[in-house]
Short mmCIF file of C-alpha atoms in Angstrom, two decimals:
data_model
loop_
_atom_site.label_atom_id
_atom_site.label_comp_id
_atom_site.label_asym_id
_atom_site.label_seq_id
_atom_site.Cartn_x
_atom_site.Cartn_y
_atom_site.Cartn_z
CA UNK H 1 84.96 93.23 104.38
CA UNK H 2 85.98 94.56 100.98
CA UNK H 3 86.35 98.30 100.62
CA UNK H 4 85.84 100.35 97.49
CA UNK H 5 89.11 101.34 95.86
CA UNK H 6 90.66 104.60 97.03
CA UNK H 7 91.73 107.47 94.81
CA UNK H 8 95.22 106.08 94.21
CA UNK H 9 93.89 102.63 93.22
CA UNK H 10 91.37 104.24 90.86
CA UNK H 11 94.15 106.36 89.34
CA UNK H 12 96.31 103.29 88.67
CA UNK H 13 93.39 101.29 87.28
CA UNK H 14 92.57 104.08 84.81
CA UNK H 15 96.06 104.09 83.31
CA UNK H 16 96.65 102.05 80.12
CA UNK H 17 98.64 98.81 80.29
CA UNK H 18 102.34 99.73 80.08
CA UNK H 19 104.32 98.87 76.96
CA UNK H 20 107.95 97.68 77.25
CA UNK H 21 109.22 101.08 76.08
CA UNK H 22 107.24 102.69 78.92
CA UNK H 23 109.70 101.09 81.33
CA UNK H 24 112.58 102.99 79.72
CA UNK H 25 110.63 106.23 80.11
CA UNK H 26 109.75 105.37 83.71
CA UNK H 27 113.40 104.79 84.57
CA UNK H 28 114.43 108.05 82.94
CA UNK H 29 111.64 110.15 84.45
CA UNK H 30 110.06 108.58 87.56
CA UNK H 31 106.54 109.79 88.30
CA UNK H 32 103.21 108.55 89.61
CA UNK H 33 102.08 107.83 86.05
CA UNK H 34 105.23 105.70 85.55
CA UNK H 35 104.39 103.43 88.48
CA UNK H 36 102.42 100.81 86.50
CA UNK H 37 105.39 100.29 84.17
CA UNK H 38 107.75 99.96 87.14
CA UNK H 39 105.46 97.36 88.74
CA UNK H 40 104.65 95.48 85.53
CA UNK H 41 105.87 91.94 84.70
CA UNK H 42 108.12 93.47 82.02
CA UNK H 43 110.11 95.14 84.80
CA UNK H 44 111.08 91.88 86.54
CA UNK H 45 114.04 90.98 84.26
CA UNK H 46 115.38 94.50 84.86
CA UNK H 47 115.00 94.44 88.64
CA UNK H 48 118.70 95.19 89.26
CA UNK H 49 118.52 98.22 86.96
CA UNK H 50 115.37 99.36 88.78
CA UNK H 51 117.11 99.01 92.14
CA UNK H 52 120.10 101.03 90.96
CA UNK H 53 117.84 103.77 89.59
CA UNK H 54 115.84 103.83 92.82
CA UNK H 55 119.07 104.31 94.75
CA UNK H 56 120.12 107.19 92.46
CA UNK H 57 116.77 108.94 92.86
CA UNK H 58 116.81 108.44 96.63
CA UNK H 59 120.32 109.90 96.93
CA UNK H 60 119.33 112.84 94.69
CA UNK H 61 116.28 113.69 96.73
CA UNK H 62 117.42 112.88 100.27
CA UNK H 63 121.20 112.58 100.20
CA UNK H 64 122.98 110.13 102.47
CA UNK H 65 121.40 111.45 105.67
CA UNK H 66 119.10 109.32 107.76
CA UNK H 67 116.28 111.40 109.14
CA UNK H 68 113.99 110.19 111.86
CA UNK H 69 110.52 111.53 112.30
CA UNK H 70 107.70 110.97 114.72
CA UNK H 71 104.19 111.58 113.46
CA UNK H 72 101.78 113.54 115.60
CA UNK H 73 98.39 111.96 115.05
CA UNK H 74 95.71 114.52 115.81
CA UNK H 75 92.88 112.19 114.80
CA UNK H 76 92.23 108.78 113.31
CA UNK H 77 88.87 109.86 111.87
CA UNK H 78 88.75 109.94 108.08
CA UNK H 79 86.29 110.37 105.23
CA UNK H 80 88.29 108.33 102.68
CA UNK H 81 88.30 104.61 101.96
CA UNK H 82 91.95 103.99 101.12
CA UNK H 83 92.51 100.23 101.03
CA UNK H 84 96.00 100.43 102.54
CA UNK H 85 95.20 102.69 105.50
CA UNK H 86 94.41 101.80 109.09
CA UNK H 87 92.33 104.97 109.41
CA UNK H 88 90.04 104.18 106.45
CA UNK H 89 86.44 105.17 107.16
CA UNK H 90 85.13 101.65 106.49
CA UNK H 91 87.18 100.04 109.26
CA UNK H 92 85.50 99.16 112.52
CA UNK H 93 87.95 100.89 114.88
CA UNK H 94 87.47 103.25 117.80
CA UNK H 95 87.83 106.82 116.55
CA UNK H 96 89.60 109.48 118.57
CA UNK H 97 90.41 113.14 118.00
CA UNK H 98 92.75 114.99 120.34
CA UNK H 99 91.81 118.28 121.93
CA UNK H 100 93.99 121.33 121.32
CA UNK H 101 95.53 120.91 124.78
CA UNK H 102 96.35 117.26 124.04
CA UNK H 103 97.96 118.20 120.72
CA UNK H 104 100.10 120.84 122.46
CA UNK H 105 101.17 118.30 125.11
CA UNK H 106 102.08 115.73 122.44
CA UNK H 107 103.99 118.34 120.41
CA UNK H 108 105.98 119.44 123.46
CA UNK H 109 106.83 115.81 124.21
CA UNK H 110 108.15 115.35 120.67
CA UNK H 111 110.22 118.55 120.89
CA UNK H 112 111.63 117.45 124.26
CA UNK H 113 112.67 114.16 122.66
CA UNK H 114 114.49 115.91 119.82
CA UNK H 115 111.95 115.75 117.02
#
């Protein structure tokens, strides 16, 4: 079953086709609006440069530390139709929302495990 595009897909579709010089701007100043240029066919010959820039940005933002996280899902109910998400409202899945007591129990379990 095909789902309507989510907000992110609509945002990308509304952006103009990237020009080759847009790739230079995207590498210099990464942003959501730069994503189409980074994913465009013009970017393929510069994939090594893209990978190096991605590494630089990652190190700038996160350093060399590896951080683990464990999500605490309170509910899988959703009102959005994001095409990439397993919680999308159009999917035929059993929906569940935790009670406050269940959330507290889950949170304590995560704390006990070091998260």
